[in-house]
mmCIF file of N, CA and C in Angstrom:
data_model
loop_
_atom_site.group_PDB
_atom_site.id
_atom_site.type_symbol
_atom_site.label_atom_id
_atom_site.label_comp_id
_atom_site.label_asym_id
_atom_site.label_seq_id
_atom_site.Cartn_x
_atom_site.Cartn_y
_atom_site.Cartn_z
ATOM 1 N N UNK H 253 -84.266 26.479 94.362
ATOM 2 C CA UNK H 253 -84.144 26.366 95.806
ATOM 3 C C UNK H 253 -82.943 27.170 96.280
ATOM 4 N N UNK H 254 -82.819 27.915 97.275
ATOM 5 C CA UNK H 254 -82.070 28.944 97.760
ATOM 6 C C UNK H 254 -81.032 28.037 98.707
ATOM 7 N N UNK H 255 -79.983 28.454 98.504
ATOM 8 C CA UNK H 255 -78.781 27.421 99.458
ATOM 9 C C UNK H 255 -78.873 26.148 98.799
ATOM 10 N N UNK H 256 -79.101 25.073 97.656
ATOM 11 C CA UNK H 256 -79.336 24.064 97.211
ATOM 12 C C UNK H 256 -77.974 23.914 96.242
ATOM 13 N N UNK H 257 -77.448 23.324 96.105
ATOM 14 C CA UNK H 257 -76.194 23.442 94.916
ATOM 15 C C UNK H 257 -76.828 21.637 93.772
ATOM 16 N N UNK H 258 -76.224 22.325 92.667
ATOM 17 C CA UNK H 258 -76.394 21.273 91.916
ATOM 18 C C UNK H 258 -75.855 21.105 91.292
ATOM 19 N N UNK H 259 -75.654 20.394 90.247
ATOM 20 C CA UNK H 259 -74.404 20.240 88.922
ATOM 21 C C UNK H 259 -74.770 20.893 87.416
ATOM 22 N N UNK H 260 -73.831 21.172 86.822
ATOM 23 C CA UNK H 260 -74.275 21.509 85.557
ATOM 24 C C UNK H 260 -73.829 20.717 84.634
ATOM 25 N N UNK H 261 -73.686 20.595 83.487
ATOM 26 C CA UNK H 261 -73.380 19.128 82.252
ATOM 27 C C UNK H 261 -71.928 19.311 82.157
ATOM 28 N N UNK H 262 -71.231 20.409 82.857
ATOM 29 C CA UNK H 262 -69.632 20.476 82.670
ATOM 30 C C UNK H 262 -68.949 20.122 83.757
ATOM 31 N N UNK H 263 -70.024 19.598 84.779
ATOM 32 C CA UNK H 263 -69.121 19.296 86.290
ATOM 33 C C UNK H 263 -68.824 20.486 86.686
ATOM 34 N N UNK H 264 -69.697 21.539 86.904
ATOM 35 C CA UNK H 264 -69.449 22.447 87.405
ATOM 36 C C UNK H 264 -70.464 22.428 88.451
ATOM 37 N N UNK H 265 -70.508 23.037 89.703
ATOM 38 C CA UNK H 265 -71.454 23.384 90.904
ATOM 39 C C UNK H 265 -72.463 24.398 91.079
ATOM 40 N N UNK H 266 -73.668 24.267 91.056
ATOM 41 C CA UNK H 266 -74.078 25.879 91.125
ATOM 42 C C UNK H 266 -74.039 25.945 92.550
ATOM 43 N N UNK H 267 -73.960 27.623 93.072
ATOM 44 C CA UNK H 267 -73.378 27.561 94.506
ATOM 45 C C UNK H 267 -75.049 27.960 94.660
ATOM 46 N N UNK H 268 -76.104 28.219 94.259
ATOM 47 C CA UNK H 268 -77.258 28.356 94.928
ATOM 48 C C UNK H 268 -77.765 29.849 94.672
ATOM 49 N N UNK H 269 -76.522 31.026 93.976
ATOM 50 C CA UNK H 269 -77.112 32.334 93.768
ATOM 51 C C UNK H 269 -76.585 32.743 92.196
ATOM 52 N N UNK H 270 -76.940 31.415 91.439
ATOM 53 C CA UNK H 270 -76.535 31.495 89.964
ATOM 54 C C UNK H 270 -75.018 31.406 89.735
ATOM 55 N N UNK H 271 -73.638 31.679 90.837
ATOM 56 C CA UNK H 271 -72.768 31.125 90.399
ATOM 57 C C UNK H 271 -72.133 29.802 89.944
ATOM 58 N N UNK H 272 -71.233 29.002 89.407
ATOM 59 C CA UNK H 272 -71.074 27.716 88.529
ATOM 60 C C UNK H 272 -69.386 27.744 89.269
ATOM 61 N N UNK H 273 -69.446 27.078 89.871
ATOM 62 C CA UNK H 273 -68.274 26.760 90.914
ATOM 63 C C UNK H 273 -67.795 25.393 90.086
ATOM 64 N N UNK H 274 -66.646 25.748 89.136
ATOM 65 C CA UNK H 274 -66.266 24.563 88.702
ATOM 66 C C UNK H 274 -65.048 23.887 89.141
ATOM 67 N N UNK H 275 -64.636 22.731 89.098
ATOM 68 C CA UNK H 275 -63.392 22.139 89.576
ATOM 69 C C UNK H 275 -62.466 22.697 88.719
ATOM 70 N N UNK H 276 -61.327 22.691 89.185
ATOM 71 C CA UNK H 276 -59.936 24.069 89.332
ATOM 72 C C UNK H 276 -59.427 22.768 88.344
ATOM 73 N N UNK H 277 -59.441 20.906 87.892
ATOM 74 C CA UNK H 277 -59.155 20.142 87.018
ATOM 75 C C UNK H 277 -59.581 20.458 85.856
ATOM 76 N N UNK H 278 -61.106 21.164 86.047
ATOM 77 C CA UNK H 278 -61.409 21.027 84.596
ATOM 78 C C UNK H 278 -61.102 22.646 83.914
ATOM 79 N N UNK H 279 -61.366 23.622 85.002
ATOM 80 C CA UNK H 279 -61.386 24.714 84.394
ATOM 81 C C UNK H 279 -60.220 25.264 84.265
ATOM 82 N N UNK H 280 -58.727 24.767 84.621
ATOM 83 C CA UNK H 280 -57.228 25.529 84.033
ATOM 84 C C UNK H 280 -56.640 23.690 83.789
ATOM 85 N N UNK H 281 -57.162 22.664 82.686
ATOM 86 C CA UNK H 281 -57.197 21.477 82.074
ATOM 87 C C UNK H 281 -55.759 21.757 81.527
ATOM 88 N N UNK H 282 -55.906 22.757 80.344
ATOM 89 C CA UNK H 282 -54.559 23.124 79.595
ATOM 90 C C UNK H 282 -53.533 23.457 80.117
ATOM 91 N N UNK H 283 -53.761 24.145 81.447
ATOM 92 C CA UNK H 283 -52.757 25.075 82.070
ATOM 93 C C UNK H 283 -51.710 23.781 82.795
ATOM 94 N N UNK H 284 -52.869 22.923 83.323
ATOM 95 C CA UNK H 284 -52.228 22.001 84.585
ATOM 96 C C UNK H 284 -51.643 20.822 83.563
ATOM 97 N N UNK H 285 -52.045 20.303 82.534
ATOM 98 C CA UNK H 285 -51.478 19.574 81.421
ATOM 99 C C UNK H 285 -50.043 20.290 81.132
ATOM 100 N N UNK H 286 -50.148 21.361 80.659
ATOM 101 C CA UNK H 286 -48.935 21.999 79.920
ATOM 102 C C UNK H 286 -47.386 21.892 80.979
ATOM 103 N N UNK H 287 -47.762 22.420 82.327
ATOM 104 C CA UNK H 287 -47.265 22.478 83.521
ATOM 105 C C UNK H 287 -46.662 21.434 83.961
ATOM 106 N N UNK H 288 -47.305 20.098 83.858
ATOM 107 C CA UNK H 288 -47.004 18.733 84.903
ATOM 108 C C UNK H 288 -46.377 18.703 83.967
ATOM 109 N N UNK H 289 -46.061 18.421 82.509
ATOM 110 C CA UNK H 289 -45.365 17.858 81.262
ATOM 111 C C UNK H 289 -43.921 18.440 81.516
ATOM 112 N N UNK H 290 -44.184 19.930 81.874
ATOM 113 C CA UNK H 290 -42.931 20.218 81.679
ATOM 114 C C UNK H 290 -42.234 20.523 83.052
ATOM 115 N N UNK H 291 -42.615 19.794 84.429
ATOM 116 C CA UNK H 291 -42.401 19.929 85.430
ATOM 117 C C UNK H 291 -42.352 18.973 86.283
ATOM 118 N N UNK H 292 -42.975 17.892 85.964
ATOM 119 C CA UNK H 292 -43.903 16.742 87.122
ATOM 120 C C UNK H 292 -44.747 17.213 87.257
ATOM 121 N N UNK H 293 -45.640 16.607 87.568
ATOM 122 C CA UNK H 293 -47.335 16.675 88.602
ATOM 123 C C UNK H 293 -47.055 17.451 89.487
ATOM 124 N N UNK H 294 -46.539 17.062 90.716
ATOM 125 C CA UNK H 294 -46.066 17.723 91.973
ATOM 126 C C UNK H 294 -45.897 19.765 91.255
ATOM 127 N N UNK H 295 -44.591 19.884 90.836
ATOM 128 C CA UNK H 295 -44.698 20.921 90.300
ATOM 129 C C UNK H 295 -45.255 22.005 89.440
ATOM 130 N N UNK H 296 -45.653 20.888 88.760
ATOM 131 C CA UNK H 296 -46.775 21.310 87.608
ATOM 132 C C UNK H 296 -48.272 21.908 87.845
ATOM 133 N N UNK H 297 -48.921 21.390 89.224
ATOM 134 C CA UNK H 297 -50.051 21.674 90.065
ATOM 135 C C UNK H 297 -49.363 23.523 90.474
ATOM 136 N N UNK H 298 -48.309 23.273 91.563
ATOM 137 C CA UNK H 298 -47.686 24.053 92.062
ATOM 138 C C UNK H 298 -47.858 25.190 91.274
ATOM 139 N N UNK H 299 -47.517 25.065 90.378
ATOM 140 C CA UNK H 299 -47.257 26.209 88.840
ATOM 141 C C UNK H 299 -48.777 26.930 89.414
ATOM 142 N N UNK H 300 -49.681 26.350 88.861
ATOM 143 C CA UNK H 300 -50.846 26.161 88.363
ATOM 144 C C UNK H 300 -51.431 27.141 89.556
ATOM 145 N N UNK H 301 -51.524 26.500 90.516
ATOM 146 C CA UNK H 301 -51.827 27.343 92.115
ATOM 147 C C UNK H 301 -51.448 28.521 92.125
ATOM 148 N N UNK H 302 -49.847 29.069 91.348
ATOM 149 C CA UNK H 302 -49.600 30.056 91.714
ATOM 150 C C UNK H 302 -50.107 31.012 90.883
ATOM 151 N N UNK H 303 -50.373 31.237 89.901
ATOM 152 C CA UNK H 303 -51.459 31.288 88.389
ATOM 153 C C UNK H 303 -52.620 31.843 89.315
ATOM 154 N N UNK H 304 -53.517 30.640 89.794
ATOM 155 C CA UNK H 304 -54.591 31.029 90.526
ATOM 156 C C UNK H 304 -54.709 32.376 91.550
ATOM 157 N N UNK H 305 -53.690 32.245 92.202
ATOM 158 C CA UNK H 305 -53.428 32.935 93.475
ATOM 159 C C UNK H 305 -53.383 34.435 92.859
ATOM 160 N N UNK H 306 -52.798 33.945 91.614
ATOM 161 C CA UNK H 306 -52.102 35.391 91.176
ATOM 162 C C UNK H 306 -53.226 35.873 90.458
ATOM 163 N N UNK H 307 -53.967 35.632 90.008
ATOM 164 C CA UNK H 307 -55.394 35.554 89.790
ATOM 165 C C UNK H 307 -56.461 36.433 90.428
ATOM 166 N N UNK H 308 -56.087 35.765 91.729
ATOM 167 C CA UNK H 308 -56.977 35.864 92.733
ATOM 168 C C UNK H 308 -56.388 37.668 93.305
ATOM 169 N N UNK H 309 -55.514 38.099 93.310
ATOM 170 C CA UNK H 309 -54.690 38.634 93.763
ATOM 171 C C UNK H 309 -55.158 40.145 93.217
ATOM 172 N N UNK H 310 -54.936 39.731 91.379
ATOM 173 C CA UNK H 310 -55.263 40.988 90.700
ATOM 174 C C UNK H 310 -56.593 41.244 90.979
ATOM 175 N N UNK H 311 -57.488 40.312 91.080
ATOM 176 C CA UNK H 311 -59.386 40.984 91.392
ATOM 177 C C UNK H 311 -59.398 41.278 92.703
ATOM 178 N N UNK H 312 -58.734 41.083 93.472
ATOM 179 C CA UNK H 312 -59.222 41.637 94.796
ATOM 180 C C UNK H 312 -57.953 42.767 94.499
ATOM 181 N N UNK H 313 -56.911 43.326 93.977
ATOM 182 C CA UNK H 313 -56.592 44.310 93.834
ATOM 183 C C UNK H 313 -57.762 45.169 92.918
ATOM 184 N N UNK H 314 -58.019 44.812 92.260
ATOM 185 C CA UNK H 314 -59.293 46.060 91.360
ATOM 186 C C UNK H 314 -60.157 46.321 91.994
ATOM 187 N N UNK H 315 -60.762 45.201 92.584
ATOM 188 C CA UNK H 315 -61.730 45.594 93.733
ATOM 189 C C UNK H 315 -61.385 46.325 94.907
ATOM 190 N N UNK H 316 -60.162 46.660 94.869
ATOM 191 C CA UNK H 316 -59.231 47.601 96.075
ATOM 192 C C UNK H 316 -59.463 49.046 95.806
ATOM 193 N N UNK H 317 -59.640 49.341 94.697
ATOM 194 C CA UNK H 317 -59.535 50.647 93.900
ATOM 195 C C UNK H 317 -60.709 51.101 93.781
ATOM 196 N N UNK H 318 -62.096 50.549 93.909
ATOM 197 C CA UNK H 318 -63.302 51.103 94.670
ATOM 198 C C UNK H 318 -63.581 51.091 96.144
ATOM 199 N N UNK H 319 -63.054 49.613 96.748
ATOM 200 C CA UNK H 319 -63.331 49.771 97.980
ATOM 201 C C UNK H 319 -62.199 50.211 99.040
ATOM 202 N N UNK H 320 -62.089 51.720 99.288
ATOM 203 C CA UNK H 320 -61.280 51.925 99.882
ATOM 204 C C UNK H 320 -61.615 51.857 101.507
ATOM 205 N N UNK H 321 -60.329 52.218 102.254
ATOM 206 C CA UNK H 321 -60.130 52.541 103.658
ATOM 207 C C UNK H 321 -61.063 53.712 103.993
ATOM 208 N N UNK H 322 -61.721 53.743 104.979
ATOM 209 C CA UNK H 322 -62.693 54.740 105.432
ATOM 210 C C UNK H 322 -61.777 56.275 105.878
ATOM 211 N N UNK H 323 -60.540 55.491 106.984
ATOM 212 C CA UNK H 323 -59.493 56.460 107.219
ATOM 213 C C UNK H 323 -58.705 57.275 105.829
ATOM 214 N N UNK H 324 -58.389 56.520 105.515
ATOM 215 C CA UNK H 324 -57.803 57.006 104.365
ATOM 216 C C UNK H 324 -57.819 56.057 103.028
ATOM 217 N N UNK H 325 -58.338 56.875 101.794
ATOM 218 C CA UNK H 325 -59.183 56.587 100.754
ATOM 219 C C UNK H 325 -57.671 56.037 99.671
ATOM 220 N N UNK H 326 -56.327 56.024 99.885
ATOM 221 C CA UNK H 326 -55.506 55.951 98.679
ATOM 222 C C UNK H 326 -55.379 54.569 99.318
ATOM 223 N N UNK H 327 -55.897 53.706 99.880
ATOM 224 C CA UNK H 327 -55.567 52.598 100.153
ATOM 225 C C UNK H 327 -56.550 51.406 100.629
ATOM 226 N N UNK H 328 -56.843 50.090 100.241
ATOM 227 C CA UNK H 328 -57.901 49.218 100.304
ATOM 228 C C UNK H 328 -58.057 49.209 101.459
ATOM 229 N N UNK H 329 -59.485 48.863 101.851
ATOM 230 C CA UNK H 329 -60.130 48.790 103.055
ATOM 231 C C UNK H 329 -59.080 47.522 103.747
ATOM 232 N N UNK H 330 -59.608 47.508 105.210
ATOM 233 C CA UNK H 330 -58.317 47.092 105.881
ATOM 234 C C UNK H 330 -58.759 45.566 105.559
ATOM 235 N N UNK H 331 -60.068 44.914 105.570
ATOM 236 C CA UNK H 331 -59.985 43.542 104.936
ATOM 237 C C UNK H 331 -59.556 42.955 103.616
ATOM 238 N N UNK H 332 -59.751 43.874 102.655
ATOM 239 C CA UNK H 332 -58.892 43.427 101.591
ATOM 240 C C UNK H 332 -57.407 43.833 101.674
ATOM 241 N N UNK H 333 -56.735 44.490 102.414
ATOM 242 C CA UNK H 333 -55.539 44.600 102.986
ATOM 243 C C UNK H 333 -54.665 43.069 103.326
ATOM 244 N N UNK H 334 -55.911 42.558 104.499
ATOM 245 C CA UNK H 334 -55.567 41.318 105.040
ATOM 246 C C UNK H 334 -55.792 40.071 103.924
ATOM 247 N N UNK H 335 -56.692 39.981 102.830
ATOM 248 C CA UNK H 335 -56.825 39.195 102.182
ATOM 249 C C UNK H 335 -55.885 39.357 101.125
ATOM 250 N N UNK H 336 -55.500 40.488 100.641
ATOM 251 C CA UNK H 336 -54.143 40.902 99.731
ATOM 252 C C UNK H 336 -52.774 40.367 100.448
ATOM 253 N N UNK H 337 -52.583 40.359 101.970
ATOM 254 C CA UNK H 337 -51.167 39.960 102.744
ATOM 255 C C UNK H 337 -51.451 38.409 102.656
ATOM 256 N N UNK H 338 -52.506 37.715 102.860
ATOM 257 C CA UNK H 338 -52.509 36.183 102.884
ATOM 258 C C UNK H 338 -52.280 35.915 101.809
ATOM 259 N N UNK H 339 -52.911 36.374 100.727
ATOM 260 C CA UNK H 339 -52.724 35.158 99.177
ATOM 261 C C UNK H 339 -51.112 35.391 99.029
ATOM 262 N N UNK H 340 -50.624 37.062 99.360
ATOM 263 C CA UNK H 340 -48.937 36.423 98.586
ATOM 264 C C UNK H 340 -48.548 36.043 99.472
ATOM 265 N N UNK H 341 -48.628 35.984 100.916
ATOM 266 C CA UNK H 341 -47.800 34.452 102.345
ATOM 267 C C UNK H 341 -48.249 33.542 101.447
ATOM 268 N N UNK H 342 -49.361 32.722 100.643
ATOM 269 C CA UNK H 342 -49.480 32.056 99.889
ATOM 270 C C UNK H 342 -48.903 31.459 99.112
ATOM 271 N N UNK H 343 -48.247 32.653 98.267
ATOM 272 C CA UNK H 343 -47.880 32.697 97.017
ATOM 273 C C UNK H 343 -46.479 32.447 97.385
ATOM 274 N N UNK H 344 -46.042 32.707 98.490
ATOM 275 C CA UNK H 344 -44.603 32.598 98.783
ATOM 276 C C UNK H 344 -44.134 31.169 99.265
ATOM 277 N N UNK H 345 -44.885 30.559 100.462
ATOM 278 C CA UNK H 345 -45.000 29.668 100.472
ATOM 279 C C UNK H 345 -44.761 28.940 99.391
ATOM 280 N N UNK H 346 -46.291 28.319 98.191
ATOM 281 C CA UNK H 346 -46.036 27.925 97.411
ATOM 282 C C UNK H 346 -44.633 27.484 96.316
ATOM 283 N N UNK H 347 -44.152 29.128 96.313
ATOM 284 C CA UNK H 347 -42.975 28.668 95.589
ATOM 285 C C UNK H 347 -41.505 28.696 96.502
ATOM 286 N N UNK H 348 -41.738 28.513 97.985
ATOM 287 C CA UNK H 348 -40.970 28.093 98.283
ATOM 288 C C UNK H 348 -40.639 26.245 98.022
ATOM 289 N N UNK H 349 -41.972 25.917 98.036
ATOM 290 C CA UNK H 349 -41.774 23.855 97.937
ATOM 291 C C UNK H 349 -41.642 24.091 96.718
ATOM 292 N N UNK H 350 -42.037 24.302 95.573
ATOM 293 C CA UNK H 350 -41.324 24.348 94.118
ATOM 294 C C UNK H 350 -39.714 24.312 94.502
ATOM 295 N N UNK H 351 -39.205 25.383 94.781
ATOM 296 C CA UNK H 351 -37.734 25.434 94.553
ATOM 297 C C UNK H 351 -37.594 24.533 95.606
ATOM 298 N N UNK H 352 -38.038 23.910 96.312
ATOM 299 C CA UNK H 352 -37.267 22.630 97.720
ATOM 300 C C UNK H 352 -37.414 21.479 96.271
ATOM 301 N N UNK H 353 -38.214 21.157 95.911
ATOM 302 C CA UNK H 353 -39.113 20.417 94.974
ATOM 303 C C UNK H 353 -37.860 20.000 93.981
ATOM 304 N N UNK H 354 -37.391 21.199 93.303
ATOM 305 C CA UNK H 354 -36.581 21.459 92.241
ATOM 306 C C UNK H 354 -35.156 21.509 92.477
ATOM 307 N N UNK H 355 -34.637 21.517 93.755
ATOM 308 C CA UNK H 355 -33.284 21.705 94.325
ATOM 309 C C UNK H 355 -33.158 19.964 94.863
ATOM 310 N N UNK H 356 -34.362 19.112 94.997
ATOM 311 C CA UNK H 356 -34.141 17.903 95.374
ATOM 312 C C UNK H 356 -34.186 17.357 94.562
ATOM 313 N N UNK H 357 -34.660 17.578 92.962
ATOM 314 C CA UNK H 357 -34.710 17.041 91.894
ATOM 315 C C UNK H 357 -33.449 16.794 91.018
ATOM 316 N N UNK H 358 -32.647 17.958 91.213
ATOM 317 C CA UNK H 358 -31.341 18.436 90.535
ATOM 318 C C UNK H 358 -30.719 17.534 91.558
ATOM 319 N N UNK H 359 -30.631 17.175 93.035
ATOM 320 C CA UNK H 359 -29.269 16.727 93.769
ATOM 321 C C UNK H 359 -29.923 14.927 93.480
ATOM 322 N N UNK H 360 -30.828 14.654 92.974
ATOM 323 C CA UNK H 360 -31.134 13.287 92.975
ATOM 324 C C UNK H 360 -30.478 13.050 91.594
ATOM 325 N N UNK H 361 -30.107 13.717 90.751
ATOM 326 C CA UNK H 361 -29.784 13.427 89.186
ATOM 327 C C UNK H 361 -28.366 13.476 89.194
#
């Protein structure tokens, strides 16, 4: 069924065009374990997000390097431009509450 999502035996989602949309718990398990242990939860997620982002960051950079600007070709089309400027406001964000996170951790001790 087209547009229908369903589950697969790993708790993963199919989104309806054969992709497997799995929960970000199960599929970086090790990453977010390793992280909270040596961080807290709170931070340890944080970590984890920024991982993702950064992730996210390098494929839509590769995908930059075919899809260029119509105006001018040495540089990504202007929507992956805008989707390249949001994830690192993202990414910055993010580790700005880490270090609030970590500077309130140190003055509580």
């Amino acid at each position: 069924m087209e547009g229908s999502r369903g589950f697969d035996s790993a708790g993963g989602r199919f989104s309806g065009e054969g992709v497997v949309d799995v929960s970000v718990f199960y599929d970086r398990q090790e990453e977010l374990e390793k992280y909270e242990f040596m961080m807290g939860e709170a931070r340890g997620r944080l970590a984890v997000t920024l991982d993702a982002l950064t992730d996210a960051l390098i494929l839509v950079g590769q995908h930059g390097v075919y899809c260029t600007s119509a105006r001018n070709q040495k540089v990504p089309a202007l929507d992956l431009q805008a989707v390249l400027a949001n994830i690192t406001g993202a990414k910055e964000l993010v580790a700005s509450v880490m270090e609030k996170l970590r500077l309130e951790k140190e003055a509580a001790e």
